[in-house]
Amino acid sequence: MAATQAANLVEKAVGHGGTATVHTDISNYNKDSAGVETGEKITASIWNGKGDVESVQMAKPRVIDAGDVVVRVTGSTVCGSDLHLYHGVIPQLEKGDVLGHECCGIVESVGPNVTDRKPGQRVVVSFPIACGQCKRCKAQLYSQCENTNDNSITNAMYGKRTAGIFGYSHFTGGFAGGQAEYLRVPYGDINLLPIPDGIPDEKALYLSDVICTSWHGVVDTGVEKGDTVAVWGAGPIGQMAVEFAFYHGAKRVILIDGGDGAWRLDFVKSKIPQVEPLDFGKLPKGESVSSQLRNMTDHNLDVCLECVGGEYAKGWMHFMEQMVGAETDTSEIVNEMISAVRPYGRIGLTGVYAGFTNHFNIGAVMQTGIRLIGNGQAPVHKYWKDLMGLIEKGEIDPLRMVSHRFRLEDIGDVYAKFDKREGGIQKVYLETKHSQPADKASPVLTDVK
């Protein structure tokens, strides 16, 4: 069983979270170089336990390592993958951890080894933390950096290093996140991208993750001209995957969602009229998502893109197995894709899967020649300069997926509403006290209460 496998790996791991190559301890954030308390406080969002996120006052971060940059955050957001943290399903998330892996801001201070980033410069922050020098970084596999996440449990489970990630538990390095007024960024020259003067924060911000992740899922899975593509999940990642699939020449894109998220199909349809929505809650009796897709495509579905993640069980068996720790992730959506895609078709996994699953249809993968591709966390640095150029040209408009603008101070209520998909919340922009007035194309500030 998955729980037994995971337990054995944990027992073999050395220590709680390994020894990080870059400092992740925030105990010195409110001390100057002489170790004297400065007393300066900031607002930040922390996780207090399952379903409990709040805004608190804590010490302001400072430069610790020579390559550090401290960023004054002007905008952040809540991602669908943050809900996995909110639900407490990501390993080694601890009470008091600062959340948030997507943000932008202004360079406040830099370490002595920082050469390319200057105080006052507007920047967007990459969610995976890369060193820029290891063999993975030099191969542009930045999200697999070998020097920014020495967590021993992660290394034991996956058999290889993955990069540290801001605000995403000690499983990914224990770095404080960007749903805060300030953020310390290790290897600042590598992990910060300058924002051109003509691009507002509300558009640049999403290069932190969602734009690059969606783009990577499409190109890594190999969407080609003339392909028929199906996308599972009509959230922001799924929406942008639809847009980028068409951008890369797909002739048809079918978008699957339903239940509490069915309204998102209409939201995406209003932005991308050529998409074909499929509501799994309205299937004819006796039909499944897979059979419906086979009928719609004459069993010639070329590419499936998974933009949901392994947390959400649809059937009672997987639900119970997850509840008792027999698996960490459900295989239901992956199995739907396996039976829906054509022989030798391609499946890309962009949604978050953390550990082990049961009842996976491995026989169908082998027997029908399916290409099952784990897209991994997106190597943001590989794409973000070119994608910033597309935003400048108007070929990408990130604000098409943004539905609301909220205050950082209201983060607890934002998470609660985002989790329940209340009020048509799709993608949000979180402003801080450092934010500029909203861009004219941005949603107006909303009182979340």
Coordinates of C-alpha atoms in Angstrom, one line a residue:
M1 CA 0.0 0.0 0.0
A2 CA 1.1 3.6 -0.6
A3 CA 1.0 4.5 3.0
T4 CA 3.4 1.7 3.9
Q5 CA 5.8 2.6 1.1
A6 CA 5.8 6.3 2.2
A7 CA 6.4 5.4 5.8
N8 CA 9.3 3.2 4.9
L9 CA 10.9 6.0 2.9
V10 CA 10.3 8.5 5.7
E11 CA 12.0 6.1 8.2
K12 CA 15.0 5.9 5.9
A13 CA 15.2 9.7 5.5
V14 CA 17.7 11.5 7.7
G15 CA 16.2 14.2 9.9
H16 CA 13.0 16.1 9.5
G17 CA 13.7 18.0 6.4
G18 CA 17.4 17.8 5.5
T19 CA 20.0 20.5 5.6
A20 CA 19.2 23.3 3.1
T21 CA 21.9 24.6 1.0
V22 CA 20.4 28.1 1.3
H23 CA 19.1 29.4 4.6
T24 CA 15.4 29.0 5.2
D25 CA 15.3 30.0 8.9
I26 CA 13.4 33.2 9.5
S27 CA 14.5 33.6 13.1
N28 CA 17.1 36.2 12.1
Y29 CA 14.8 38.2 9.9
N30 CA 14.3 41.0 12.4
K31 CA 18.0 41.3 13.3
D32 CA 20.6 43.5 11.7
S33 CA 24.0 42.3 10.6
A34 CA 25.2 42.7 14.2
G35 CA 22.4 40.5 15.5
V36 CA 20.5 43.4 17.0
E37 CA 16.7 43.3 17.0
T38 CA 15.2 45.9 14.5
G39 CA 11.6 45.4 15.6
E40 CA 10.3 46.1 12.0
K41 CA 7.2 44.0 11.3
I42 CA 5.3 43.1 8.1
T43 CA 1.9 41.5 7.2
A44 CA 2.1 38.0 6.0
S45 CA -0.3 35.0 5.5
I46 CA 0.4 31.9 7.5
W47 CA -1.1 28.4 7.7
N48 CA -2.5 27.5 11.1
G49 CA -3.9 24.0 10.2
K50 CA -6.4 22.5 7.8
G51 CA -8.7 25.1 6.4
D52 CA -7.2 27.9 8.5
V53 CA -5.1 30.7 6.9
E54 CA -4.8 34.1 8.5
S55 CA -2.9 37.4 8.1
V56 CA -0.4 38.1 10.9
Q57 CA 2.4 40.5 11.8
M58 CA 5.9 39.0 11.7
A59 CA 9.5 40.0 11.3
K60 CA 10.6 41.6 8.1
P61 CA 13.0 39.5 6.1
R62 CA 16.6 40.7 5.4
V63 CA 19.5 39.7 3.3
I64 CA 21.1 36.6 4.8
D65 CA 23.2 35.0 2.0
A66 CA 25.4 37.0 -0.4
G67 CA 23.1 36.3 -3.4
D68 CA 19.9 37.3 -1.6
V69 CA 17.5 40.0 -2.8
V70 CA 14.7 41.3 -0.5
V71 CA 11.6 42.2 -2.6
R72 CA 8.9 44.7 -1.5
V73 CA 5.9 42.8 -2.7
T74 CA 3.4 44.8 -4.7
G75 CA 1.2 41.9 -5.9
S76 CA 0.6 38.2 -5.2
T77 CA -2.2 35.7 -5.7
V78 CA -3.8 32.5 -4.6
C79 CA -3.2 29.5 -6.8
G80 CA -5.3 26.3 -7.2
S81 CA -2.3 24.4 -5.9
D82 CA -2.4 26.5 -2.8
L83 CA -5.6 24.7 -1.9
H84 CA -3.7 21.5 -1.5
L85 CA -1.8 23.3 1.3
Y86 CA -5.0 24.7 2.6
H87 CA -6.5 21.2 2.8
G88 CA -3.4 19.9 4.6
V89 CA -2.5 17.3 2.0
I90 CA 1.1 18.4 1.2
P91 CA 3.7 16.7 3.4
Q92 CA 5.7 18.7 6.0
L93 CA 3.6 21.8 6.0
E94 CA 3.9 23.3 9.5
K95 CA 1.8 25.7 11.5
G96 CA 3.1 29.2 11.0
D97 CA 4.5 28.6 7.5
V98 CA 4.2 31.7 5.2
L99 CA 2.3 30.8 2.1
G100 CA 2.3 32.0 -1.5
H101 CA 4.5 31.0 -4.5
E102 CA 3.5 33.7 -7.0
C103 CA 4.4 37.4 -6.5
C104 CA 6.0 40.5 -8.0
G105 CA 7.4 43.6 -6.5
I106 CA 10.2 46.1 -6.2
V107 CA 13.8 45.3 -5.2
E108 CA 14.4 46.6 -1.7
S109 CA 17.9 45.5 -0.9
V110 CA 20.5 43.1 -2.4
G111 CA 23.4 41.0 -1.1
P112 CA 27.1 41.7 -2.0
N113 CA 27.1 39.0 -4.8
V114 CA 24.1 40.3 -6.6
T115 CA 25.1 42.1 -9.8
D116 CA 22.1 42.2 -12.1
R117 CA 19.3 43.3 -9.8
K118 CA 19.2 46.8 -8.4
P119 CA 17.2 48.5 -5.6
G120 CA 14.1 50.2 -7.1
Q121 CA 13.8 47.7 -10.0
R122 CA 10.4 46.2 -10.7
V123 CA 10.6 42.4 -10.8
V124 CA 8.5 39.2 -11.0
V125 CA 9.6 36.2 -8.8
S126 CA 9.9 32.7 -10.1
F127 CA 8.1 30.1 -8.0
P128 CA 10.8 27.4 -8.3
I129 CA 14.1 28.5 -6.8
A130 CA 17.1 27.9 -9.0
C131 CA 20.8 28.3 -8.4
G132 CA 21.7 28.8 -12.1
Q133 CA 24.9 26.8 -11.8
C134 CA 24.2 23.1 -11.3
K135 CA 23.9 20.7 -14.2
R136 CA 20.1 20.8 -14.2
C137 CA 20.0 24.6 -14.3
K138 CA 22.5 24.6 -17.1
A139 CA 20.3 22.2 -19.0
Q140 CA 17.3 24.7 -18.4
L141 CA 15.7 22.2 -16.1
Y142 CA 15.5 24.9 -13.4
S143 CA 12.6 23.3 -11.4
Q144 CA 14.9 20.3 -10.9
C145 CA 17.8 22.4 -9.4
E146 CA 20.1 20.3 -7.3
N147 CA 21.1 23.0 -4.8
T148 CA 18.0 24.6 -3.4
N149 CA 16.1 21.8 -1.8
D150 CA 18.1 19.3 0.3
N151 CA 14.9 17.9 1.9
S152 CA 15.9 14.2 2.6
I153 CA 12.3 12.9 2.4
T154 CA 11.7 14.4 -1.0
N155 CA 14.9 13.0 -2.2
A156 CA 14.1 9.6 -0.9
M157 CA 10.6 9.5 -2.4
Y158 CA 11.6 10.8 -5.8
G159 CA 15.1 9.4 -6.1
K160 CA 16.4 12.8 -7.3
R161 CA 16.5 16.5 -6.3
T162 CA 13.8 18.9 -7.1
A163 CA 14.1 22.7 -6.7
G164 CA 12.9 24.6 -3.6
I165 CA 9.6 26.4 -4.0
F166 CA 8.4 29.6 -2.2
G167 CA 5.6 29.1 0.4
Y168 CA 5.1 25.4 -0.3
S169 CA 6.0 23.5 2.8
H170 CA 9.3 22.1 4.1
F171 CA 8.9 19.3 1.6
T172 CA 10.0 21.8 -1.0
G173 CA 12.6 23.5 1.1
G174 CA 10.7 25.4 3.8
F175 CA 11.0 28.8 2.1
A176 CA 8.7 31.7 3.3
G177 CA 6.2 32.6 0.6
G178 CA 5.1 35.7 -1.2
Q179 CA 1.7 36.3 0.3
A180 CA 3.4 38.9 2.4
E181 CA 4.6 42.5 2.2
Y182 CA 8.2 41.4 1.8
L183 CA 10.0 38.3 0.5
R184 CA 13.6 37.1 0.7
V185 CA 14.7 35.7 -2.7
P186 CA 17.8 33.5 -2.8
Y187 CA 20.0 33.6 -5.9
G188 CA 18.2 36.9 -6.8
D189 CA 20.0 37.4 -10.1
I190 CA 18.5 34.1 -11.3
N191 CA 15.1 34.1 -9.8
L192 CA 13.9 37.6 -10.5
L193 CA 12.8 38.9 -14.0
P194 CA 12.7 42.6 -14.6
I195 CA 9.3 44.0 -15.6
P196 CA 9.3 46.4 -18.6
D197 CA 7.9 49.9 -17.9
G198 CA 4.9 49.3 -20.1
I199 CA 3.7 46.1 -18.3
P200 CA 1.5 46.6 -15.2
D201 CA 2.0 44.4 -12.2
E202 CA -1.4 42.8 -12.8
K203 CA -0.1 41.2 -16.0
A204 CA 3.5 40.5 -15.0
L205 CA 2.6 38.8 -11.8
Y206 CA 1.3 35.6 -13.4
L207 CA 4.6 34.8 -15.1
S208 CA 5.6 33.6 -11.6
D209 CA 3.7 30.4 -12.2
V210 CA 0.4 30.1 -14.0
I211 CA 1.4 31.5 -17.5
C212 CA 4.7 29.5 -17.6
T213 CA 3.1 26.4 -16.1
S214 CA 0.3 26.3 -18.7
W215 CA 2.7 27.0 -21.5
H216 CA 5.1 24.3 -20.3
G217 CA 2.3 21.7 -20.1
V218 CA 1.3 22.4 -23.7
V219 CA 4.8 22.4 -25.2
D220 CA 6.2 19.6 -23.0
T221 CA 3.3 17.3 -23.9
G222 CA 3.8 18.2 -27.5
V223 CA 0.6 19.8 -28.8
E224 CA 0.9 20.2 -32.5
K225 CA -0.9 21.8 -35.4
G226 CA -4.1 20.0 -36.2
D227 CA -4.3 18.1 -32.8
T228 CA -7.5 17.5 -31.0
V229 CA -6.9 18.2 -27.3
A230 CA -8.8 17.7 -24.1
V231 CA -8.1 19.7 -20.9
W232 CA -9.2 18.5 -17.5
G233 CA -10.0 21.4 -15.1
A234 CA -11.4 24.9 -16.0
G235 CA -9.4 26.8 -13.4
P236 CA -6.7 29.4 -14.4
I237 CA -4.1 26.7 -15.5
G238 CA -6.7 24.9 -17.5
Q239 CA -8.0 28.1 -19.1
M240 CA -4.5 29.2 -20.2
A241 CA -3.7 25.6 -21.4
V242 CA -6.8 25.9 -23.7
E243 CA -5.5 29.3 -25.0
F244 CA -2.0 28.0 -25.5
A245 CA -3.2 24.8 -27.2
F246 CA -5.0 26.9 -29.8
Y247 CA -1.9 29.2 -30.0
H248 CA 0.2 26.1 -30.9
G249 CA -2.3 25.1 -33.7
A250 CA -4.8 22.7 -32.1
K251 CA -7.9 22.4 -34.3
R252 CA -10.2 21.4 -31.4
V253 CA -9.9 21.8 -27.6
I254 CA -12.4 20.2 -25.2
L255 CA -12.5 21.5 -21.6
I256 CA -13.8 19.2 -18.9
D257 CA -15.2 20.3 -15.5
G258 CA -18.3 20.0 -13.5
G259 CA -19.9 19.9 -10.0
D260 CA -19.1 23.0 -8.0
G261 CA -16.8 24.1 -10.8
A262 CA -19.2 23.8 -13.7
W263 CA -19.7 27.6 -13.8
R264 CA -16.0 27.9 -14.8
L265 CA -16.8 26.3 -18.1
D266 CA -19.1 29.3 -19.0
F267 CA -16.4 31.7 -17.7
V268 CA -13.7 30.2 -20.1
K269 CA -16.2 29.9 -22.9
S270 CA -16.9 33.7 -22.6
K271 CA -13.1 34.3 -23.0
I272 CA -12.3 31.7 -25.6
P273 CA -15.5 31.1 -27.7
Q274 CA -14.0 28.2 -29.8
V275 CA -13.5 25.9 -26.8
E276 CA -15.9 23.0 -26.4
P277 CA -17.1 22.6 -22.8
L278 CA -17.9 19.2 -21.3
D279 CA -19.8 19.2 -18.0
F280 CA -19.2 15.8 -16.3
G281 CA -22.2 16.4 -14.1
K282 CA -24.6 16.5 -17.1
L283 CA -23.5 13.3 -18.9
P284 CA -26.2 11.0 -20.3
K285 CA -27.1 8.1 -18.1
G286 CA -24.5 5.3 -18.5
E287 CA -21.9 7.6 -20.1
S288 CA -18.5 8.5 -18.6
V289 CA -16.1 11.3 -19.4
S290 CA -14.0 8.8 -21.3
S291 CA -16.8 7.4 -23.4
Q292 CA -18.2 10.9 -24.1
L293 CA -14.8 12.0 -25.4
R294 CA -14.4 8.9 -27.5
N295 CA -17.8 9.7 -29.1
M296 CA -17.0 13.4 -29.6
T297 CA -13.7 12.7 -31.3
D298 CA -14.4 9.4 -33.0
H299 CA -11.8 8.0 -30.7
N300 CA -9.1 10.2 -32.2
L301 CA -8.2 12.4 -29.2
D302 CA -4.5 13.2 -29.7
V303 CA -3.6 15.0 -26.4
C304 CA -4.9 15.0 -22.8
L305 CA -3.8 17.7 -20.4
E306 CA -4.4 17.2 -16.7
C307 CA -4.8 20.6 -14.9
V308 CA -6.5 19.4 -11.7
G309 CA -4.2 17.4 -9.4
G310 CA -4.5 14.1 -7.5
E311 CA -6.3 15.3 -4.4
Y312 CA -9.9 15.3 -5.5
A313 CA -11.4 11.8 -5.4
K314 CA -14.6 11.2 -7.4
G315 CA -15.5 7.7 -6.2
W316 CA -15.9 6.3 -2.7
M317 CA -13.0 3.8 -3.0
H318 CA -10.3 6.4 -3.6
F319 CA -11.9 8.8 -1.1
M320 CA -11.7 6.1 1.6
E321 CA -8.2 5.1 0.6
Q322 CA -7.0 8.7 0.9
M323 CA -8.8 9.2 4.2
V324 CA -7.0 6.2 5.8
G325 CA -3.6 7.0 4.1
A326 CA -3.6 4.1 1.7
E327 CA -2.7 6.5 -1.1
T328 CA -1.9 10.2 -1.4
D329 CA -3.3 10.8 -4.8
T330 CA -6.2 9.4 -6.8
S331 CA -5.7 7.9 -10.2
E332 CA -9.2 8.5 -11.4
I333 CA -8.6 11.4 -13.8
V334 CA -5.4 9.8 -15.2
N335 CA -7.4 6.6 -15.9
E336 CA -10.1 8.7 -17.6
M337 CA -7.4 10.1 -19.9
I338 CA -5.8 6.8 -20.5
S339 CA -9.1 5.3 -21.8
A340 CA -10.1 8.4 -23.7
V341 CA -6.9 9.2 -25.7
R342 CA -6.2 7.4 -29.0
P343 CA -3.5 4.7 -29.2
Y344 CA 0.0 6.3 -29.0
G345 CA -1.7 9.5 -27.9
R346 CA 0.0 11.8 -25.4
I347 CA -1.0 12.6 -21.8
G348 CA 0.6 15.5 -19.8
L349 CA 0.3 15.8 -16.0
T350 CA 0.5 19.4 -15.0
G351 CA -1.8 19.2 -11.9
V352 CA 0.0 18.6 -8.6
Y353 CA 0.6 14.9 -7.6
A354 CA 2.7 14.4 -4.5
G355 CA 3.1 10.7 -3.8
F356 CA 1.5 7.3 -4.5
T357 CA -1.7 6.1 -6.1
N358 CA -3.7 2.9 -6.4
H359 CA -5.7 1.2 -9.2
F360 CA -3.6 2.9 -11.9
N361 CA -4.3 1.4 -15.4
I362 CA -0.7 0.6 -16.2
G363 CA -1.7 -2.2 -18.6
A364 CA -3.5 0.2 -20.9
V365 CA -0.5 2.5 -21.0
M366 CA 1.8 -0.3 -22.1
Q367 CA -0.6 -2.1 -24.4
T368 CA -1.9 0.9 -26.3
G369 CA 1.4 2.8 -26.5
I370 CA 0.3 5.9 -24.6
R371 CA 2.9 8.5 -23.9
L372 CA 2.4 9.4 -20.2
I373 CA 4.4 12.6 -19.5
G374 CA 4.9 14.1 -16.1
N375 CA 5.4 17.7 -16.9
G376 CA 7.0 18.4 -13.5
Q377 CA 7.0 21.8 -11.9
A378 CA 7.5 24.3 -14.8
P379 CA 11.1 25.5 -15.4
V380 CA 9.8 29.1 -15.3
H381 CA 13.2 30.6 -16.2
K382 CA 13.2 28.8 -19.5
Y383 CA 10.1 30.6 -20.8
W384 CA 9.5 33.8 -18.9
K385 CA 11.5 36.2 -21.0
D386 CA 9.8 35.1 -24.3
L387 CA 6.4 35.1 -22.6
M388 CA 7.0 38.6 -21.3
G389 CA 7.6 39.5 -24.9
L390 CA 4.3 38.0 -25.9
I391 CA 2.5 40.0 -23.2
E392 CA 4.2 43.2 -24.4
K393 CA 3.0 42.5 -28.0
G394 CA -0.5 41.8 -26.7
E395 CA -0.5 38.2 -27.9
I396 CA -1.1 37.0 -24.3
D397 CA -3.4 38.8 -21.9
P398 CA -3.1 37.3 -18.4
L399 CA -6.0 39.5 -17.1
R400 CA -8.4 37.4 -19.1
M401 CA -8.4 34.8 -16.3
V402 CA -8.4 37.3 -13.4
S403 CA -11.8 37.8 -11.8
H404 CA -11.2 39.6 -8.5
R405 CA -8.8 42.0 -6.7
F406 CA -8.5 41.7 -2.9
R407 CA -6.4 42.9 0.0
L408 CA -3.6 40.8 1.5
E409 CA -5.1 41.5 4.9
D410 CA -8.2 39.6 4.0
I411 CA -6.3 36.4 3.0
G412 CA -8.2 34.1 5.4
D413 CA -11.6 35.0 3.8
V414 CA -10.1 34.9 0.3
Y415 CA -8.9 31.3 0.8
A416 CA -12.3 30.2 2.2
K417 CA -14.2 31.7 -0.8
F418 CA -11.6 30.4 -3.3
D419 CA -11.9 26.9 -1.8
K420 CA -15.7 27.0 -2.2
R421 CA -15.5 28.7 -5.6
E422 CA -17.9 31.3 -4.2
G423 CA -18.8 34.5 -6.1
G424 CA -17.3 33.5 -9.4
I425 CA -13.7 33.6 -8.1
Q426 CA -11.3 32.4 -10.7
K427 CA -7.9 34.0 -10.5
V428 CA -7.3 36.8 -8.0
Y429 CA -4.8 39.7 -7.5
L430 CA -3.8 40.4 -3.9
E431 CA -2.7 43.9 -3.3
T432 CA -0.5 45.1 -0.5
K433 CA 0.2 48.5 1.0
H434 CA 3.0 48.8 -1.6
S435 CA 0.8 48.3 -4.6
Q436 CA 0.2 50.9 -7.2
P437 CA -3.4 51.9 -8.1
A438 CA -5.1 49.2 -10.1
D439 CA -4.5 49.2 -13.8
K440 CA -7.5 50.2 -15.8
A441 CA -7.9 46.6 -17.1
S442 CA -7.7 45.1 -13.7
P443 CA -10.8 44.1 -11.7
V444 CA -11.7 46.7 -9.1
L445 CA -10.9 46.1 -5.4
T446 CA -13.5 44.0 -3.8
D447 CA -14.4 43.7 -0.1
V448 CA -14.2 40.0 0.4
K449 CA -16.6 40.0 3.3

